């Protein structure tokens, strides 16, 4: 059986990091002139604390700005809402990965291969989705971060780059009877093909095909409960042993022989590879989320408190994201966005 002690330690460390995480996501809807007039009438009577910024025919407004946010309206209606969307996007991937990883590791340890196969298959899909999305988010963020621009234009460029990307990722669905306004999600086979392409190996689609068969009441699922075939030396017959869990033989000397199980081997191999890659990509994706928050100072522009609301440090201090001294950190307009790991298997 595979030794998953290190993978379990890393999964539990992420679990610890995210267990109590919470974010109040704010989606800012651009208002046309009629909606803006209605919003202004309502605000005059309710006297809630809002800040707004107007562009060409559209207005954006958000409540609960900080004092700084009230002075920097264009940034306040853009950066904190987008940061809350990014944190929510990251937490989805983290919580889903951790739930699946823990279930897969427990199932593998107890020899419950039917569950390991289903969770390992889901982990391949989750890894393909994260690897694809982290590249999209990084590209959108870096396109907005690199150019040398005035403050006002910066906010609109960041919104134009990140808002459509994050909104599509969060609301895309595979259901067939979707309203026309809802984006349709990427086919899962596209994610698996992406993993093969990036890793320059057919491993992911091979695992995925077998584990899909094992996740349905098909040949692969039936293989879970039988040993790989033992052919009689004469060629006259084949012996397969059926059992609830993987079995082994112990001879009269006490020597142990394990039978082999193809689905168990593939499920464990996919669990190990996808597990470590997920942890690595989640850590890299969190650096992107933090880079956005620290470069834009989003948490300083709102009164809302949320997970990862890190504030820029003073020049002599250490960066709160853990990347090292603040003075040499790359959380600044014009600097490159944090990189995404290569996919090696
Ligand atoms: Zn940092």
CSV table of C-alpha atoms and ligand atoms in Angstrom, one decimal:
chain,number,residue,atom,x,y,z
A,1,UNK,CA,0.0,0.0,0.0
A,2,UNK,CA,1.2,3.5,-0.8
A,3,UNK,CA,2.7,5.6,2.0
A,4,UNK,CA,0.6,8.7,2.2
A,5,UNK,CA,2.0,10.1,5.4
A,6,UNK,CA,3.5,13.2,3.8
A,7,UNK,CA,0.5,13.9,1.6
A,8,UNK,CA,-1.8,13.6,4.6
A,9,UNK,CA,0.4,16.0,6.6
A,10,UNK,CA,0.1,18.6,3.8
A,11,UNK,CA,-3.6,18.1,3.4
A,12,UNK,CA,-4.1,18.6,7.1
A,13,UNK,CA,-2.0,21.7,7.0
A,14,UNK,CA,-4.3,23.2,4.3
A,15,UNK,CA,-7.3,22.1,6.3
A,16,UNK,CA,-6.0,23.9,9.4
A,17,UNK,CA,-5.3,27.1,7.3
A,18,UNK,CA,-8.8,27.2,5.8
A,19,UNK,CA,-11.1,25.6,8.4
A,20,UNK,CA,-12.4,28.9,9.8
A,21,UNK,CA,-11.9,31.0,6.6
A,22,UNK,CA,-14.9,33.2,5.7
A,23,UNK,CA,-15.5,35.8,3.1
A,24,UNK,CA,-18.4,38.1,2.3
A,25,UNK,CA,-18.4,38.2,-1.4
A,26,UNK,CA,-19.6,41.4,-3.0
A,27,UNK,CA,-20.6,41.4,-6.7
A,28,UNK,CA,-20.8,45.0,-8.0
A,29,UNK,CA,-23.4,45.3,-10.8
A,30,UNK,CA,-22.8,48.2,-13.3
A,31,UNK,CA,-25.9,50.5,-13.2
A,32,UNK,CA,-27.3,52.4,-16.2
A,33,UNK,CA,-28.7,55.9,-15.8
A,34,UNK,CA,-32.2,54.9,-14.7
A,35,UNK,CA,-30.9,52.4,-12.2
A,36,UNK,CA,-28.4,55.0,-10.9
A,37,UNK,CA,-31.2,57.5,-10.4
A,38,UNK,CA,-33.2,54.9,-8.4
A,39,UNK,CA,-30.1,54.0,-6.3
A,40,UNK,CA,-29.4,57.7,-5.5
A,41,UNK,CA,-33.1,58.2,-4.4
A,42,UNK,CA,-32.8,55.1,-2.2
A,43,UNK,CA,-29.5,56.2,-0.7
A,44,UNK,CA,-30.9,59.7,0.1
A,45,UNK,CA,-33.6,58.2,2.3
A,46,UNK,CA,-31.7,55.2,3.7
A,47,UNK,CA,-28.5,57.2,4.5
A,48,UNK,CA,-26.4,54.1,4.2
A,49,UNK,CA,-22.7,54.5,3.8
A,50,UNK,CA,-21.9,54.1,0.1
A,51,UNK,CA,-19.2,55.2,-2.4
A,52,UNK,CA,-19.7,55.3,-6.2
A,53,UNK,CA,-17.8,55.9,-9.4
A,54,UNK,CA,-19.2,56.9,-12.7
A,55,UNK,CA,-17.9,55.9,-16.2
A,56,UNK,CA,-19.2,56.2,-19.7
A,57,UNK,CA,-23.0,55.7,-19.1
A,58,UNK,CA,-22.4,53.3,-16.2
A,59,UNK,CA,-22.1,53.7,-12.5
A,60,UNK,CA,-20.6,51.4,-9.9
A,61,UNK,CA,-21.5,51.6,-6.2
A,62,UNK,CA,-20.5,49.7,-3.1
A,63,UNK,CA,-21.4,50.1,0.6
A,64,UNK,CA,-19.2,50.2,3.7
A,65,UNK,CA,-16.1,51.9,2.2
A,66,UNK,CA,-13.3,52.7,4.7
A,67,UNK,CA,-12.3,56.4,5.1
A,68,UNK,CA,-9.6,55.8,2.5
A,69,UNK,CA,-12.1,54.1,0.2
A,70,UNK,CA,-14.5,57.0,0.5
A,71,UNK,CA,-11.6,59.3,-0.9
A,72,UNK,CA,-10.6,56.8,-3.6
A,73,UNK,CA,-14.0,55.9,-5.1
A,74,UNK,CA,-12.8,54.3,-8.4
A,75,UNK,CA,-10.6,51.9,-6.4
A,76,UNK,CA,-13.1,51.3,-3.6
A,77,UNK,CA,-15.8,50.1,-6.0
A,78,UNK,CA,-13.4,47.8,-7.8
A,79,UNK,CA,-10.6,46.3,-5.7
A,80,UNK,CA,-12.3,45.0,-2.5
A,81,UNK,CA,-15.2,43.4,-4.4
A,82,UNK,CA,-12.8,41.7,-6.9
A,83,UNK,CA,-10.6,40.6,-4.0
A,84,UNK,CA,-13.6,39.0,-2.2
A,85,UNK,CA,-14.4,37.2,-5.5
A,86,UNK,CA,-10.8,35.9,-5.7
A,87,UNK,CA,-10.8,34.7,-2.1
A,88,UNK,CA,-14.1,32.9,-2.7
A,89,UNK,CA,-12.7,31.4,-5.9
A,90,UNK,CA,-9.6,30.1,-4.1
A,91,UNK,CA,-11.5,28.8,-1.1
A,92,UNK,CA,-13.8,26.7,-3.3
A,93,UNK,CA,-10.8,24.9,-4.8
A,94,UNK,CA,-9.1,24.5,-1.4
A,95,UNK,CA,-12.1,23.2,0.4
A,96,UNK,CA,-13.1,20.8,-2.4
A,97,UNK,CA,-9.5,19.5,-2.8
A,98,UNK,CA,-9.1,19.0,1.0
A,99,UNK,CA,-12.5,17.2,1.3
A,100,UNK,CA,-11.7,14.9,-1.6
A,101,UNK,CA,-8.1,14.3,-0.5
A,102,UNK,CA,-9.1,13.4,3.0
A,103,UNK,CA,-11.8,11.0,1.8
A,104,UNK,CA,-9.4,9.4,-0.7
A,105,UNK,CA,-6.6,8.9,1.9
A,106,UNK,CA,-9.0,7.4,4.4
A,107,UNK,CA,-10.5,5.1,1.8
A,108,UNK,CA,-7.1,4.0,0.6
A,109,UNK,CA,-5.9,3.3,4.1
A,110,UNK,CA,-9.0,1.1,4.8
A,111,UNK,CA,-8.8,-0.7,1.5
A,112,UNK,CA,-12.1,0.6,0.3
A,113,UNK,CA,-11.0,0.8,-3.3
A,114,UNK,CA,-14.5,1.7,-4.7
A,115,UNK,CA,-14.4,5.0,-2.8
A,116,UNK,CA,-10.7,5.6,-3.5
A,117,UNK,CA,-11.4,5.2,-7.3
A,118,UNK,CA,-14.3,7.7,-7.2
A,119,UNK,CA,-12.4,10.3,-5.2
A,120,UNK,CA,-9.2,9.9,-7.3
A,121,UNK,CA,-11.2,10.4,-10.4
A,122,UNK,CA,-12.7,13.6,-8.9
A,123,UNK,CA,-9.2,14.7,-7.9
A,124,UNK,CA,-8.0,14.5,-11.5
A,125,UNK,CA,-11.0,16.7,-12.6
A,126,UNK,CA,-10.4,19.1,-9.7
A,127,UNK,CA,-6.6,19.3,-10.6
A,128,UNK,CA,-7.4,19.9,-14.3
A,129,UNK,CA,-9.9,22.7,-13.4
A,130,UNK,CA,-7.5,24.4,-10.9
A,131,UNK,CA,-4.5,24.2,-13.3
A,132,UNK,CA,-6.7,25.7,-16.1
A,133,UNK,CA,-8.3,28.4,-13.9
A,134,UNK,CA,-5.1,29.5,-12.1
A,135,UNK,CA,-3.5,30.3,-15.5
A,136,UNK,CA,-6.6,32.3,-16.6
A,137,UNK,CA,-6.6,34.3,-13.4
A,138,UNK,CA,-2.9,34.9,-13.5
A,139,UNK,CA,-3.0,36.1,-17.1
A,140,UNK,CA,-5.9,38.5,-16.4
A,141,UNK,CA,-4.2,39.8,-13.2
A,142,UNK,CA,-0.8,40.3,-14.9
A,143,UNK,CA,-2.4,42.1,-17.9
A,144,UNK,CA,-3.9,44.6,-15.5
A,145,UNK,CA,-0.8,44.8,-13.1
A,146,UNK,CA,2.1,45.3,-15.5
A,147,UNK,CA,1.2,48.5,-17.5
A,148,UNK,CA,2.2,52.0,-16.3
A,149,UNK,CA,-1.1,53.8,-15.8
A,150,UNK,CA,-2.9,56.5,-13.9
A,151,UNK,CA,-4.9,55.4,-10.9
A,152,UNK,CA,-8.3,55.8,-12.5
A,153,UNK,CA,-7.5,53.9,-15.6
A,154,UNK,CA,-5.8,51.2,-13.5
A,155,UNK,CA,-9.1,50.4,-11.6
A,156,UNK,CA,-11.1,50.1,-14.9
A,157,UNK,CA,-8.4,47.9,-16.5
A,158,UNK,CA,-8.3,45.6,-13.5
A,159,UNK,CA,-12.1,45.4,-13.6
A,160,UNK,CA,-12.2,44.8,-17.3
A,161,UNK,CA,-9.6,42.0,-17.0
A,162,UNK,CA,-10.7,40.2,-13.8
A,163,UNK,CA,-14.5,40.7,-13.5
A,164,UNK,CA,-15.5,38.7,-16.6
A,165,UNK,CA,-13.0,36.0,-15.8
A,166,UNK,CA,-13.9,35.5,-12.2
A,167,UNK,CA,-17.7,35.7,-12.9
A,168,UNK,CA,-17.5,33.1,-15.6
A,169,UNK,CA,-15.4,30.7,-13.4
A,170,UNK,CA,-17.8,31.0,-10.5
A,171,UNK,CA,-21.1,30.7,-12.4
A,172,UNK,CA,-20.4,28.4,-15.3
A,173,UNK,CA,-22.4,25.2,-15.1
A,174,UNK,CA,-22.8,21.9,-17.0
A,175,UNK,CA,-26.5,21.6,-16.6
A,176,UNK,CA,-28.4,21.4,-19.9
A,177,UNK,CA,-31.4,23.6,-19.1
A,178,UNK,CA,-29.4,26.7,-18.2
A,179,UNK,CA,-30.8,30.2,-18.6
A,180,UNK,CA,-29.2,31.9,-21.7
A,181,UNK,CA,-27.4,34.4,-19.4
A,182,UNK,CA,-25.5,31.6,-17.6
A,183,UNK,CA,-22.1,30.6,-19.0
A,184,UNK,CA,-21.5,27.0,-19.8
A,185,UNK,CA,-18.7,25.2,-18.0
A,186,UNK,CA,-15.7,23.6,-19.6
A,187,UNK,CA,-16.1,19.9,-20.4
A,188,UNK,CA,-14.2,17.8,-17.9
A,189,UNK,CA,-12.4,15.9,-20.7
A,190,UNK,CA,-10.9,19.2,-21.8
A,191,UNK,CA,-9.4,19.6,-18.3
A,192,UNK,CA,-7.9,16.0,-18.4
A,193,UNK,CA,-6.5,16.7,-21.9
A,194,UNK,CA,-4.9,19.9,-20.5
A,195,UNK,CA,-3.1,17.9,-17.8
A,196,UNK,CA,-1.7,15.4,-20.4
A,197,UNK,CA,-0.6,18.3,-22.6
A,198,UNK,CA,1.1,20.3,-19.8
A,199,UNK,CA,2.8,17.2,-18.3
A,200,UNK,CA,3.7,15.8,-21.7
A,201,UNK,CA,2.4,12.4,-20.5
A,202,UNK,CA,-0.7,10.4,-21.3
A,203,UNK,CA,-0.9,9.4,-17.6
A,204,UNK,CA,-3.8,11.5,-16.6
A,205,UNK,CA,-6.2,10.3,-19.4
A,206,UNK,CA,-5.1,6.7,-18.8
A,207,UNK,CA,-6.0,7.0,-15.1
A,208,UNK,CA,-9.1,8.9,-15.9
A,209,UNK,CA,-10.4,6.3,-18.3
A,210,UNK,CA,-9.9,3.4,-15.9
A,211,UNK,CA,-11.2,5.3,-12.8
A,212,UNK,CA,-14.3,6.4,-14.8
A,213,UNK,CA,-15.0,2.8,-15.6
A,214,UNK,CA,-14.5,2.0,-11.9
A,215,UNK,CA,-16.8,4.8,-10.8
A,216,UNK,CA,-19.7,3.4,-12.8
A,217,UNK,CA,-21.2,-0.1,-12.6
A,218,UNK,CA,-18.9,-1.4,-15.4
A,219,UNK,CA,-15.9,-3.7,-15.9
A,220,UNK,CA,-13.6,-1.4,-13.9
A,221,UNK,CA,-15.9,-1.4,-10.9
A,222,UNK,CA,-16.1,-5.2,-10.9
A,223,UNK,CA,-12.3,-5.5,-11.0
A,224,UNK,CA,-12.1,-3.8,-7.6
A,225,UNK,CA,-13.2,-6.9,-5.8
A,226,UNK,CA,-11.2,-9.5,-7.7
A,227,UNK,CA,-7.5,-10.3,-7.8
A,228,UNK,CA,-5.7,-9.8,-11.1
A,229,UNK,CA,-6.0,-13.2,-12.9
A,230,UNK,CA,-3.7,-16.1,-12.1
A,231,UNK,CA,-3.2,-18.3,-15.2
A,232,UNK,CA,-2.7,-22.0,-14.6
A,233,UNK,CA,0.7,-23.2,-16.0
A,234,UNK,CA,-1.1,-25.5,-18.4
A,235,UNK,CA,-3.1,-22.7,-19.9
A,236,UNK,CA,-6.3,-24.6,-19.1
A,237,UNK,CA,-7.8,-22.1,-16.6
A,238,UNK,CA,-7.6,-18.8,-14.9
A,239,UNK,CA,-8.1,-18.2,-11.2
A,240,UNK,CA,-9.5,-15.0,-9.8
A,241,UNK,CA,-10.2,-14.5,-6.1
A,242,UNK,CA,-13.2,-12.4,-5.1
A,243,UNK,CA,-13.1,-10.6,-1.7
A,244,UNK,CA,-14.5,-7.5,-0.2
A,245,UNK,CA,-11.0,-5.9,0.5
A,246,UNK,CA,-7.6,-6.6,-1.0
A,247,UNK,CA,-6.2,-9.9,0.3
A,248,UNK,CA,-2.8,-11.5,0.7
A,249,UNK,CA,-1.4,-14.9,1.4
A,250,UNK,CA,0.9,-15.9,4.3
A,251,UNK,CA,2.8,-19.1,3.9
A,252,UNK,CA,4.0,-21.4,6.7
A,253,UNK,CA,7.3,-19.5,7.0
A,254,UNK,CA,5.2,-16.3,7.6
A,255,UNK,CA,6.2,-14.8,4.2
A,256,UNK,CA,3.5,-12.6,2.8
A,257,UNK,CA,2.4,-12.4,-0.8
A,258,UNK,CA,0.2,-9.6,-1.9
A,259,UNK,CA,-2.2,-10.0,-4.8
A,260,UNK,CA,-2.2,-7.2,-7.2
A,261,UNK,CA,-5.3,-5.1,-8.1
A,262,UNK,CA,-5.1,-2.8,-11.1
A,263,UNK,CA,-7.8,-0.4,-10.0
A,264,UNK,CA,-6.3,-0.1,-6.5
A,265,UNK,CA,-2.9,0.7,-8.0
A,266,UNK,CA,-4.2,3.3,-10.4
A,267,UNK,CA,-6.4,4.9,-7.8
A,268,UNK,CA,-3.5,5.2,-5.4
A,269,UNK,CA,-1.1,6.5,-8.1
A,270,UNK,CA,-3.6,9.2,-9.2
A,271,UNK,CA,-4.3,10.1,-5.5
A,272,UNK,CA,-0.6,10.6,-4.8
A,273,UNK,CA,0.2,12.5,-8.0
A,274,UNK,CA,-2.9,14.7,-8.0
A,275,UNK,CA,-2.8,15.2,-4.3
A,276,UNK,CA,0.7,16.7,-4.3
A,277,UNK,CA,0.1,18.7,-7.4
A,278,UNK,CA,-3.1,20.1,-5.9
A,279,UNK,CA,-1.4,21.2,-2.8
A,280,UNK,CA,1.4,22.9,-4.8
A,281,UNK,CA,-1.1,24.7,-7.1
A,282,UNK,CA,-3.3,25.8,-4.3
A,283,UNK,CA,-0.3,27.4,-2.6
A,284,UNK,CA,0.7,29.1,-5.8
A,285,UNK,CA,-2.9,30.3,-6.4
A,286,UNK,CA,-3.1,31.8,-2.9
A,287,UNK,CA,0.1,33.8,-3.7
A,288,UNK,CA,-1.9,35.3,-6.6
A,289,UNK,CA,-4.8,36.2,-4.4
A,290,UNK,CA,-2.5,37.8,-1.8
A,291,UNK,CA,-0.6,39.6,-4.5
A,292,UNK,CA,-3.8,41.2,-5.7
A,293,UNK,CA,-4.8,42.2,-2.2
A,294,UNK,CA,-1.4,43.6,-1.3
A,295,UNK,CA,-0.8,45.4,-4.7
A,296,UNK,CA,-4.2,47.0,-4.7
A,297,UNK,CA,-4.5,47.6,-0.9
A,298,UNK,CA,-8.1,46.2,-1.4
A,299,UNK,CA,-8.6,45.4,2.4
A,300,UNK,CA,-7.7,49.1,3.3
A,301,UNK,CA,-10.5,50.4,1.0
A,302,UNK,CA,-13.4,48.6,2.8
A,303,UNK,CA,-14.8,48.3,6.3
A,304,UNK,CA,-15.6,44.6,5.6
A,305,UNK,CA,-13.3,42.1,7.3
A,306,UNK,CA,-12.5,38.9,5.4
A,307,UNK,CA,-10.0,36.1,5.2
A,308,UNK,CA,-6.6,37.1,3.6
A,309,UNK,CA,-7.3,40.9,4.2
A,310,UNK,CA,-3.5,41.4,4.5
A,311,UNK,CA,-2.3,45.0,4.5
A,312,UNK,CA,1.0,46.2,3.0
A,313,UNK,CA,3.9,46.3,5.4
A,314,UNK,CA,6.4,49.1,6.1
A,315,UNK,CA,9.6,49.0,4.1
A,316,UNK,CA,11.7,47.5,7.0
A,317,UNK,CA,9.1,44.8,7.8
A,318,UNK,CA,8.4,41.3,6.6
A,319,UNK,CA,5.6,40.9,4.1
A,320,UNK,CA,2.4,39.5,5.8
A,321,UNK,CA,2.0,36.9,2.9
A,322,UNK,CA,5.2,35.2,3.9
A,323,UNK,CA,7.2,36.0,0.8
A,324,UNK,CA,10.1,37.7,2.6
A,325,UNK,CA,11.0,41.3,3.3
A,326,UNK,CA,8.4,43.8,2.1
A,327,UNK,CA,11.1,46.0,0.4
A,328,UNK,CA,11.9,43.2,-2.1
A,329,UNK,CA,8.4,41.8,-2.5
A,330,UNK,CA,6.7,42.1,-5.9
A,331,UNK,CA,3.4,43.5,-4.6
A,332,UNK,CA,3.7,46.6,-6.7
A,333,UNK,CA,2.1,47.9,-9.9
A,334,UNK,CA,4.4,47.1,-12.8
A,335,UNK,CA,5.9,44.0,-11.2
A,336,UNK,CA,5.3,40.5,-12.5
A,337,UNK,CA,2.5,38.4,-11.0
A,338,UNK,CA,3.5,35.3,-9.0
A,339,UNK,CA,4.3,32.4,-11.2
A,340,UNK,CA,2.4,29.2,-11.7
A,341,UNK,CA,4.2,25.9,-11.1
A,342,UNK,CA,5.1,23.6,-14.0
A,343,UNK,CA,3.2,20.3,-14.2
A,344,UNK,CA,5.7,17.5,-13.8
A,345,UNK,CA,4.7,13.9,-13.1
B,1,LIG,ZN1,4.4,39.0,0.1
